[in-house]
XYZ file of C-alpha atoms in Angstrom:
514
model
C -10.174 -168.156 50.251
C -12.169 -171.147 48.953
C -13.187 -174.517 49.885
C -10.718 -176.847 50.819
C -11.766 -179.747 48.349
C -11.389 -177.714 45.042
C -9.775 -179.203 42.269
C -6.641 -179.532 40.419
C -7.228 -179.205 36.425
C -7.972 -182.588 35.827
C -5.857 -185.978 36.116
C -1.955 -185.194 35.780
C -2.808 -181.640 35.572
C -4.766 -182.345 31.955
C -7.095 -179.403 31.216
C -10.625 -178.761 32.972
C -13.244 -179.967 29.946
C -16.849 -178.447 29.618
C -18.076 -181.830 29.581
C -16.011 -183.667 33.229
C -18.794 -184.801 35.609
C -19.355 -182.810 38.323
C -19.894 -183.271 42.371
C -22.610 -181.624 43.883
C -21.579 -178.127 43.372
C -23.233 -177.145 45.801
C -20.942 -177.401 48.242
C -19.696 -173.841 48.364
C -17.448 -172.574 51.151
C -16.552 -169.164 52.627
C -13.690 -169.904 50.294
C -16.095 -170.394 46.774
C -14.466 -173.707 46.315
C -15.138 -175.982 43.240
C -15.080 -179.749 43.383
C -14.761 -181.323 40.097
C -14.477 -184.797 39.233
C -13.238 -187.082 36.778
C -13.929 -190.530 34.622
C -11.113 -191.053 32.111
C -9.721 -193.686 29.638
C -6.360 -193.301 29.820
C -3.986 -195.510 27.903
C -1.527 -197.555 30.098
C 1.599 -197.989 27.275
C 0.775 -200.789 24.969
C -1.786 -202.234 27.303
C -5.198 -201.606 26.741
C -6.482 -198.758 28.664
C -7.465 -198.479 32.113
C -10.648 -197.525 34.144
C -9.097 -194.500 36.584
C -10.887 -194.320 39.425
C -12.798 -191.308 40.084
C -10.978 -188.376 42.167
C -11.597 -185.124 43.558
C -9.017 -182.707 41.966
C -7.990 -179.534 42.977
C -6.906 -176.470 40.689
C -3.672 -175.836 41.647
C -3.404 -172.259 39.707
C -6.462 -170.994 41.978
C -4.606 -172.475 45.066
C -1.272 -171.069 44.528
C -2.999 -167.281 43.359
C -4.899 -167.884 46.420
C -1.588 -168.635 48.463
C -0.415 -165.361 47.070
C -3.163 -162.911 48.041
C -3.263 -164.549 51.397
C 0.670 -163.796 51.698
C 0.307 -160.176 50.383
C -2.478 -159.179 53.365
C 0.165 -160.942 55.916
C 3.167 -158.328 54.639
C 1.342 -155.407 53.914
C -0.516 -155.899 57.159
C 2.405 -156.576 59.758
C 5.258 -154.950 57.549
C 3.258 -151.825 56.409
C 3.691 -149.846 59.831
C 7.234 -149.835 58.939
C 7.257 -149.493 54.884
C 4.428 -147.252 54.442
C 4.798 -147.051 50.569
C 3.410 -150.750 50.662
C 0.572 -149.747 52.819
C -2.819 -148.714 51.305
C -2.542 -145.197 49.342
C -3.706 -142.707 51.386
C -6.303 -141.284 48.635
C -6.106 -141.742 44.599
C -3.323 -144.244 43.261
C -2.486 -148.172 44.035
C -0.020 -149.612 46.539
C 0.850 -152.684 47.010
C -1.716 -153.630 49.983
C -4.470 -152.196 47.099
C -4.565 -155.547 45.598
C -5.407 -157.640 47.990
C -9.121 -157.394 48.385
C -10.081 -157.234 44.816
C -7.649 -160.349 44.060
C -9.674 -161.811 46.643
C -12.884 -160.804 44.629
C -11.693 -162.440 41.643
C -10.759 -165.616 42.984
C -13.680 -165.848 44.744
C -15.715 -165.218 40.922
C -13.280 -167.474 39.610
C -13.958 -170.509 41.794
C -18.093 -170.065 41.765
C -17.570 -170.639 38.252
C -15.910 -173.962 39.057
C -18.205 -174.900 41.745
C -21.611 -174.174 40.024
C -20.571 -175.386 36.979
C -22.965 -177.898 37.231
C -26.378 -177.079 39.844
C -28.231 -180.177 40.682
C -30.730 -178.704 43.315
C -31.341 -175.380 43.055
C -32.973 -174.797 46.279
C -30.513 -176.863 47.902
C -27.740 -174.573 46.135
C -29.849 -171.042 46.968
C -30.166 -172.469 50.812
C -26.029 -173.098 51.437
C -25.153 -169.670 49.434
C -26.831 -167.885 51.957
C -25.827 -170.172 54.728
C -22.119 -169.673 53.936
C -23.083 -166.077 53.380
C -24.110 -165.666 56.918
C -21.039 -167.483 58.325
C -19.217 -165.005 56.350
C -20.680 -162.443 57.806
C -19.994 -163.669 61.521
C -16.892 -163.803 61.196
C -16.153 -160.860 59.608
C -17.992 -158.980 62.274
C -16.598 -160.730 64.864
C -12.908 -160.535 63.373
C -13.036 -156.644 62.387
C -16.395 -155.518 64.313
C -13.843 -154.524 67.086
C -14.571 -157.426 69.776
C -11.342 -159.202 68.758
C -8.060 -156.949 69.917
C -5.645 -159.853 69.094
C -2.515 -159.708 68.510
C -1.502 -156.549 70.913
C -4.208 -156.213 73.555
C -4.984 -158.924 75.870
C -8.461 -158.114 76.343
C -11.936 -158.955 74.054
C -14.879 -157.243 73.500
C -16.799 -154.005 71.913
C -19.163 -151.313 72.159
C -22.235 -152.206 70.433
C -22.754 -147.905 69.944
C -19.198 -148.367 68.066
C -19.273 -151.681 66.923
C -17.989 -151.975 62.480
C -20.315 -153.425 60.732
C -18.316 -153.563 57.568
C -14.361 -155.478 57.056
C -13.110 -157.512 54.792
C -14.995 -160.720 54.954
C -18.182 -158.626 54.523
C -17.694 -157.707 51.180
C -16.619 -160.716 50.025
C -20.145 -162.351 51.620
C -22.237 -159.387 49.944
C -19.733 -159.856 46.159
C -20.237 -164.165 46.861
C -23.897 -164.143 47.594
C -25.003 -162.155 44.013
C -22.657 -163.568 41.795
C -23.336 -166.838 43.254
C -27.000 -166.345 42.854
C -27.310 -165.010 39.641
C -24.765 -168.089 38.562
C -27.663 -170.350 39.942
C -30.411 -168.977 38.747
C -28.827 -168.854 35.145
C -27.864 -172.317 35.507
C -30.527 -173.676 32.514
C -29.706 -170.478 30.214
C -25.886 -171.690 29.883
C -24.522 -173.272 27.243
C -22.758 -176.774 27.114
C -20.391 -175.246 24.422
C -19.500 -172.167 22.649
C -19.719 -170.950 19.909
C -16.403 -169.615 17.679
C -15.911 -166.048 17.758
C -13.584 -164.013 20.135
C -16.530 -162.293 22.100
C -19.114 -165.598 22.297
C -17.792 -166.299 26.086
C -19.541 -162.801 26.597
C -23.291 -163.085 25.047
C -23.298 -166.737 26.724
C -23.158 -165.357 30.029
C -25.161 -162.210 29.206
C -26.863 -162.477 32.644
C -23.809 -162.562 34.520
C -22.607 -159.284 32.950
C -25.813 -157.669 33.118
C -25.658 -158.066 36.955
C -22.441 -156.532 36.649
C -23.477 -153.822 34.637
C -26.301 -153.428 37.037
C -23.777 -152.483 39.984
C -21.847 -150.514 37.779
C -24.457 -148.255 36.988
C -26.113 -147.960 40.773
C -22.212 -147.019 42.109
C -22.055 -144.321 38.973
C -25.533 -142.697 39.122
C -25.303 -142.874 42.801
C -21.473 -141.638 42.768
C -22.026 -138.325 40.511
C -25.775 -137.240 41.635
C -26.527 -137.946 45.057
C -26.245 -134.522 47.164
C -23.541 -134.794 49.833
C -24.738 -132.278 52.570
C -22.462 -130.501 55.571
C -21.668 -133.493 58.085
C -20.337 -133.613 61.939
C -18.488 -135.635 63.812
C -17.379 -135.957 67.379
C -14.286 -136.897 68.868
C -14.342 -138.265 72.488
C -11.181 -137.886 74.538
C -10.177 -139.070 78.017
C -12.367 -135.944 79.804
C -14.194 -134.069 76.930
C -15.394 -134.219 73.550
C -15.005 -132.309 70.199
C -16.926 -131.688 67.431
C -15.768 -130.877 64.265
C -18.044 -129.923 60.750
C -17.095 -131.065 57.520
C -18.800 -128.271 54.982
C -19.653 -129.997 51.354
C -23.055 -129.081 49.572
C -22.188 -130.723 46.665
C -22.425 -133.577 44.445
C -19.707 -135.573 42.329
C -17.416 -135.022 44.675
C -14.734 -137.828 44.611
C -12.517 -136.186 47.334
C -11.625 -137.541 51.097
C -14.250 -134.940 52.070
C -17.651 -134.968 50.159
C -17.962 -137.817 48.698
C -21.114 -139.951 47.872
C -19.202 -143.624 49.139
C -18.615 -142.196 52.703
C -22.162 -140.200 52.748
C -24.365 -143.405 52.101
C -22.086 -145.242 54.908
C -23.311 -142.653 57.207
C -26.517 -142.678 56.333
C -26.946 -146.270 56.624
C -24.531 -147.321 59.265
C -24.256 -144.418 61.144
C -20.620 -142.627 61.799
C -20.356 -143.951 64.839
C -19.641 -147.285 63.340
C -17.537 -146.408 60.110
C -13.619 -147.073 60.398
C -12.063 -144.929 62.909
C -8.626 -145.301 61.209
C -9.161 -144.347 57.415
C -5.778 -143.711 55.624
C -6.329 -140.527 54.705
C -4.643 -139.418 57.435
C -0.970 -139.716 55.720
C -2.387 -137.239 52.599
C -0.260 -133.597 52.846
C -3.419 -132.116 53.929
C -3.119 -133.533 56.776
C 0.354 -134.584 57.703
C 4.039 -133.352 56.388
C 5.004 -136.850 56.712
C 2.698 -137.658 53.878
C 2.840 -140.219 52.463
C 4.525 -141.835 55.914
C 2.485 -141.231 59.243
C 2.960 -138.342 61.156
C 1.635 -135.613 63.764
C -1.259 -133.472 61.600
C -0.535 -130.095 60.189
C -1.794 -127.182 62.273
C -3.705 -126.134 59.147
C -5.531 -129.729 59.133
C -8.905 -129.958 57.497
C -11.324 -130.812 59.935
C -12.648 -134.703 57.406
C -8.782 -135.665 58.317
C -9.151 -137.111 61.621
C -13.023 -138.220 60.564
C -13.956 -142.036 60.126
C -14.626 -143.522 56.810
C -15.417 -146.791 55.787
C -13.034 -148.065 52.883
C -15.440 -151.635 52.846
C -19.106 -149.097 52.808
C -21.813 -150.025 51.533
C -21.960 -148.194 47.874
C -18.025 -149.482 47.042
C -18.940 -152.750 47.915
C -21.824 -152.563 45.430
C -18.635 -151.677 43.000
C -16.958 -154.469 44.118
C -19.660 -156.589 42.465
C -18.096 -156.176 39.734
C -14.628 -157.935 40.589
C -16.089 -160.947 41.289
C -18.298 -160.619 37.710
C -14.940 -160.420 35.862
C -13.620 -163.057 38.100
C -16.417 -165.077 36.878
C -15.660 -164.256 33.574
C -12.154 -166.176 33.824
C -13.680 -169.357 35.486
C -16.043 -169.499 32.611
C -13.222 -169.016 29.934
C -10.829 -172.348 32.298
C -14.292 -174.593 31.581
C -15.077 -173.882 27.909
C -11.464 -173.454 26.268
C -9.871 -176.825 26.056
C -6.663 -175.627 24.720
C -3.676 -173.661 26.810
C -3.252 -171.107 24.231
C -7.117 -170.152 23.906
C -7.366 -169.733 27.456
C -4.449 -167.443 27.607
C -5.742 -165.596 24.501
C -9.141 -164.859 26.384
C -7.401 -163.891 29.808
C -4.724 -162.172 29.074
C -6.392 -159.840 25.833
C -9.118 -159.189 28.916
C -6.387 -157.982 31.154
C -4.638 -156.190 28.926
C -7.958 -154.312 28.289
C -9.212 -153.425 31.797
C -5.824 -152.032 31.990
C -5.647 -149.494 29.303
C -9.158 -148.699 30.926
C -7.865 -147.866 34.273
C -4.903 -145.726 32.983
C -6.898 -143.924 30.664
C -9.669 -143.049 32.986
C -7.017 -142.214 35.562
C -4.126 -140.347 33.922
C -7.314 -138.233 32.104
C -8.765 -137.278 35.770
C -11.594 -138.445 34.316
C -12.314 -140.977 37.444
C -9.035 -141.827 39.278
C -7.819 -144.803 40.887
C -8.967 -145.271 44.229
C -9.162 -147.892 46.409
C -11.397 -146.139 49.208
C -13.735 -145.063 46.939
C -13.802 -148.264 44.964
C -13.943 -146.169 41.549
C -14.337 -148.145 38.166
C -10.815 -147.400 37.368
C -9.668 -148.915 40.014
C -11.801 -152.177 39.616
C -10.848 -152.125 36.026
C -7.106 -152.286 37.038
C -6.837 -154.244 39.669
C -8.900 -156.792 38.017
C -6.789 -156.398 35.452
C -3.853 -156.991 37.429
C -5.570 -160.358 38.679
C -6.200 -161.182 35.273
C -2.766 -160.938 33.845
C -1.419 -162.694 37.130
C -3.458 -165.405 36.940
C -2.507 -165.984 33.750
C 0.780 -166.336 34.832
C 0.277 -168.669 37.226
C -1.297 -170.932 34.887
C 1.514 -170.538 32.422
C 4.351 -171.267 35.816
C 2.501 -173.659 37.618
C 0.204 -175.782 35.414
C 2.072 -175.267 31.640
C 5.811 -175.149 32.269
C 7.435 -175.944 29.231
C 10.263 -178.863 29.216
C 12.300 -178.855 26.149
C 14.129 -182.187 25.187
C 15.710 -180.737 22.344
C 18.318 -177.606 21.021
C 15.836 -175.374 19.853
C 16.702 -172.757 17.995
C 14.502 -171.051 15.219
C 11.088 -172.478 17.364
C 8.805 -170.112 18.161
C 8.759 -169.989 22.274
C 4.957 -169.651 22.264
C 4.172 -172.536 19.875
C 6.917 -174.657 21.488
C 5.713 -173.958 24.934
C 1.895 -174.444 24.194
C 2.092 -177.028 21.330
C 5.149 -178.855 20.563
C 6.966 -179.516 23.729
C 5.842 -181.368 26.758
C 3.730 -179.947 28.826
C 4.118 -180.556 33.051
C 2.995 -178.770 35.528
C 6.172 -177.459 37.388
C 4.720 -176.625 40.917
C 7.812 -177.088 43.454
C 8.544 -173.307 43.394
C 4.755 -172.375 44.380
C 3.986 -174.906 47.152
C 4.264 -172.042 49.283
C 1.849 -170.411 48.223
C -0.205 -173.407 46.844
C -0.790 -174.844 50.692
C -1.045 -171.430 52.431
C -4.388 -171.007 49.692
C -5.637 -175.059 50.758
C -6.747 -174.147 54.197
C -6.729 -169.785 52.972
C -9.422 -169.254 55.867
C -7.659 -170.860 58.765
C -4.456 -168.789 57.999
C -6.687 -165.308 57.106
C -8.329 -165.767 60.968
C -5.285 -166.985 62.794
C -2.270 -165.578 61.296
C -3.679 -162.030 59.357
C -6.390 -161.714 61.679
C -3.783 -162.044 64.303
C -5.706 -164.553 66.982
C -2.616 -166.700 67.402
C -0.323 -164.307 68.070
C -2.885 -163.034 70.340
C -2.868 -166.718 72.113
C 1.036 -166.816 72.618
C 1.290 -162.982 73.503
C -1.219 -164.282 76.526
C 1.731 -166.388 78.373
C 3.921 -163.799 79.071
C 6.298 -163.424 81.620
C 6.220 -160.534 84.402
C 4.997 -158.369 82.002
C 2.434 -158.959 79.040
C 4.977 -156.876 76.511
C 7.377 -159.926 77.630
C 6.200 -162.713 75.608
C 7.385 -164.721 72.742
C 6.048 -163.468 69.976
C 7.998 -159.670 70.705
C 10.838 -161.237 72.003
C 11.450 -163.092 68.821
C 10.780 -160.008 66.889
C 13.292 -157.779 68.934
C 16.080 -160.423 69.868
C 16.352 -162.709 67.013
C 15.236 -160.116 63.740
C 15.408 -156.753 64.462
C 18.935 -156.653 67.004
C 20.735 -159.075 64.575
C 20.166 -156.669 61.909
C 20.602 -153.969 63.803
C 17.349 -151.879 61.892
C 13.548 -152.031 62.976
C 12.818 -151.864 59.174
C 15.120 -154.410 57.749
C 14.402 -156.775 60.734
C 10.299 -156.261 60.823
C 10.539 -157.269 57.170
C 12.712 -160.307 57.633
C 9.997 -161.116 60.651
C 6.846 -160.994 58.449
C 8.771 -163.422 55.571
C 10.615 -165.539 58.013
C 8.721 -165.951 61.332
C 4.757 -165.292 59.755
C 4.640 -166.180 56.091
C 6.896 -169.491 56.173
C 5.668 -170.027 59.353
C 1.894 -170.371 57.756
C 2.884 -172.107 54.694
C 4.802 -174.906 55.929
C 2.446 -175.450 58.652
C -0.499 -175.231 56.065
C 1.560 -177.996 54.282
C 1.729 -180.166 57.312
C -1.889 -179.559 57.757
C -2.783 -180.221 53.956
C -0.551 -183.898 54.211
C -2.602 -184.945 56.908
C -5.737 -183.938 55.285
C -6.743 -181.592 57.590
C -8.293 -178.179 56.260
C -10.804 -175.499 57.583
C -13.752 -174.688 55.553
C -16.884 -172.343 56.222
């Protein structure tokens, strides 16, 4: 979710260079937009060449990856009640709706790449980071702190004894504010160019990675030494309450249980204000439904109905190090002038965090696990981001138009060198204006708060309003299935909805920035 006014690759989609003139980059954005702008010579035919004007561009891979993420919280948000196996997995492994925050992460290291590729005043830069670091953190408090019941319950407000201080938008302000920092305060050690060699990328941004490696070893050492005691919790129903103990007395523990990530978050936070919903619930321990939802077993552990934050305090540390390898990529689109080195660099990273993850994961050595945050898992989603990316760079900004029968051509070298080269972005719009204006569809159509607003004229009754009578009469009793017509719901009536309305919004100019 970035900035509104970031920037397609340069004029007619021509590559990003490391030397384009750049805007005040400090403009940063709940969204870690980039502005980048251009002064080209550009020959006109046979006439002598013309002064283009400069422009603001916008990079339209970011956008449409963007677009995508955003689209992927909308389904596995409002379609995972009903397909399950989409939902977030309930312990170790990746689902579908497991790739959503750390591709969020990476685009967000990705675009402070782009926007602080240039720093003109550092203390102006330092003053809006943690500005828009502060808005990000309203929101997401106010959005997932439990105040906001949109879309289902009419009313507003919370606890403050129950409040969540932790959600989605948190972690991305705590993963934006030290990348973004340690990208400004770097700004006179970078390079203008690179040197040859594979791995140069890597020593030139030394300090970015040693920030990285910094969080990586703070969520290990803290992970497999700190000593996870016995813990309580209570459970407060309509008349009485119930207490249930959780016995641990360990350490390295990376079970639902005893582990270090949930321990700190009640240390810190306080388990009154963890998650009250962690997915854990589906695991067999707890349910025969497993991995669907279900009534718990009789022979339930007593951790399976406890809270647990899956955005705490010591993952989100972790999570630092999405946005580093994020970074990573942005730095690789400004240095690498040609479409085949940039590929080289991203998709041979990839490729690499992925053999990490399976590795680590398939050898129980640290498994993949999204609540926990555990290096395998950052290593494979970011992986995952990596190698999509990647692709939308190759789709959307290097589609390959061949003039001619081809036939003993190598694809890659025809794609990348001797055939045209056009961006072919028709197929992405979609997704393209749905990640323009990211944070006004995130609040009011994942968050829910417009649904919320129709849901409030009802008619008689406040479970007779438009929003569920278009989901029961027009989706799910034409198809005749809850499943089949929830899903056609989400696509139809939620994510088309947001993109072609983000598209209208995006003609007339009109976008929503932190």
């Amino acid at each position: 979710m970035e900035d509104p006014k970031r920037l397609e690759e340069g004029s007619r989609h021509a590559p990003i260079r490391a030397g384009e003139k750049v805007e005040d980059t400090t403009e940063l954005s709940v969204d870690k937009s980039e502005r980048v702008t251009t002064e080209q010579n550009e020959p006109h035919g046979d006439e002598n060449p013309i002064l283009l004007k400069k422009t603001s561009k916008r990079v339209a891979t970011l956008d449409a990856f963007r677009g995508l993420t955003i689209v992927l919280m909308i389904l596995v948000d409002d379609a995972g009640g009903v397909y399950e196996r989409i939902d977030h997995s309930p312990w170790n492994g990746c689902t579908l709706a497991d790739f959503v925050m750390p591709f969020f992460l990476f685009i967000v290291g990705v675009a402070i790449a782009l926007a602080l590729k240039r720093v003109l005043n550092m203390k102006s830069a330092v003053r809006k980071i943690i500005i828009r670091t502060l808005k990000m953190l309203f929101w997401g408090i106010l959005l997932q702190g439990g105040y906001s019941h949109a879309p289902d319950d009419l009313d507003y407000g919370v606890d403050m004894k129950k409040i969540r201080w932790c959600g989605i938008l948190q972690r991305i302000a705590l993963v934006y504010m030290i990348v973004a920092l340690i990208e400004t305060f770097t700004t006179k050690l970078r390079p203008t160019t690179i040197e040859s060699g594979h791995f140069s990328i890597f020593t030139a941004y030394r300090w970015q990675w040693l920030g990285g490696f910094l969080a990586f070893l703070i969520y290990v050492i803290t992970t497999f030494t700190l000593y996870v005691p016995n813990w309580s919790y209570t459970i407060h129903h309509h008349h009485k309450s119930e207490t249930f103990t959780v016995e641990c007395g360990m350490r390295g523990h990376l079970g639902p249980a005893c582990n270090a990530v949930g321990y700190v978050d009640r240390q810190v936070w306080g388990i009154n204000h963890l998650y009250s919903q962690p997915v854990w619930i589906r695991l067999k321990a707890c349910t025969l439904s497993s991995p669907e939802s279900g009534p718990l077993r009789p022979d339930a552990p007593n951790w399976c109905r406890a809270p647990f934050e899956p955005e705490g305090l010591l993952s989100s540390i972790s999570a630092i190090l999405s946005g580093v390898i994020g970074i990573h990529y942005g730095h690789v689109l400004i240095h690498f002038k040609g479409h085949a080195e940039r590929l080289k660099q991203w998709v041979s990273m990839g490729v690499g965090l992925l053999i990490i993850a399976i590795l680590l994961h398939f050898t129980d050595a640290i498994p993949i696990n999204k609540q926990l945050y555990s290096i395998s898992y950052v290593c494979f989603t970011a992986g995952a981001a990596g190698i999509v990316f990647s692709a939308f760079y190759i789709l959307v900004r290097i589609n390959c138009v061949v003039k001619y029968k081809v036939i003993e051509l190598n694809l890659w070298d025809g794609c990348l060198k001797s055939i045209d080269v056009w961006g072919k972005r028709t197929p992405f719009l979609l997704f393209e204006w749905i990640g323009m204006n990211a944070m006004l569809v995130f609040v009011l159509g994942a968050q829910g708060i417009l649904a919320g607003f129709v849901n409030g004229w009802y008619y008689d009754s406040a479970d007779n309003n438009l929003v569920n009578w278009i989901q029961d009469h027009v989706f799910i009793d034409v198809w005749n299935s809850e499943r089949v017509g929830s899903l056609l719901y989400v696509i139809f009536a939620e994510i088309t909805f947001w993109g072609v309305l983000s598209g209208i919004l995006h003609k007339l100019g009109i976008y929503w920035k932190l």
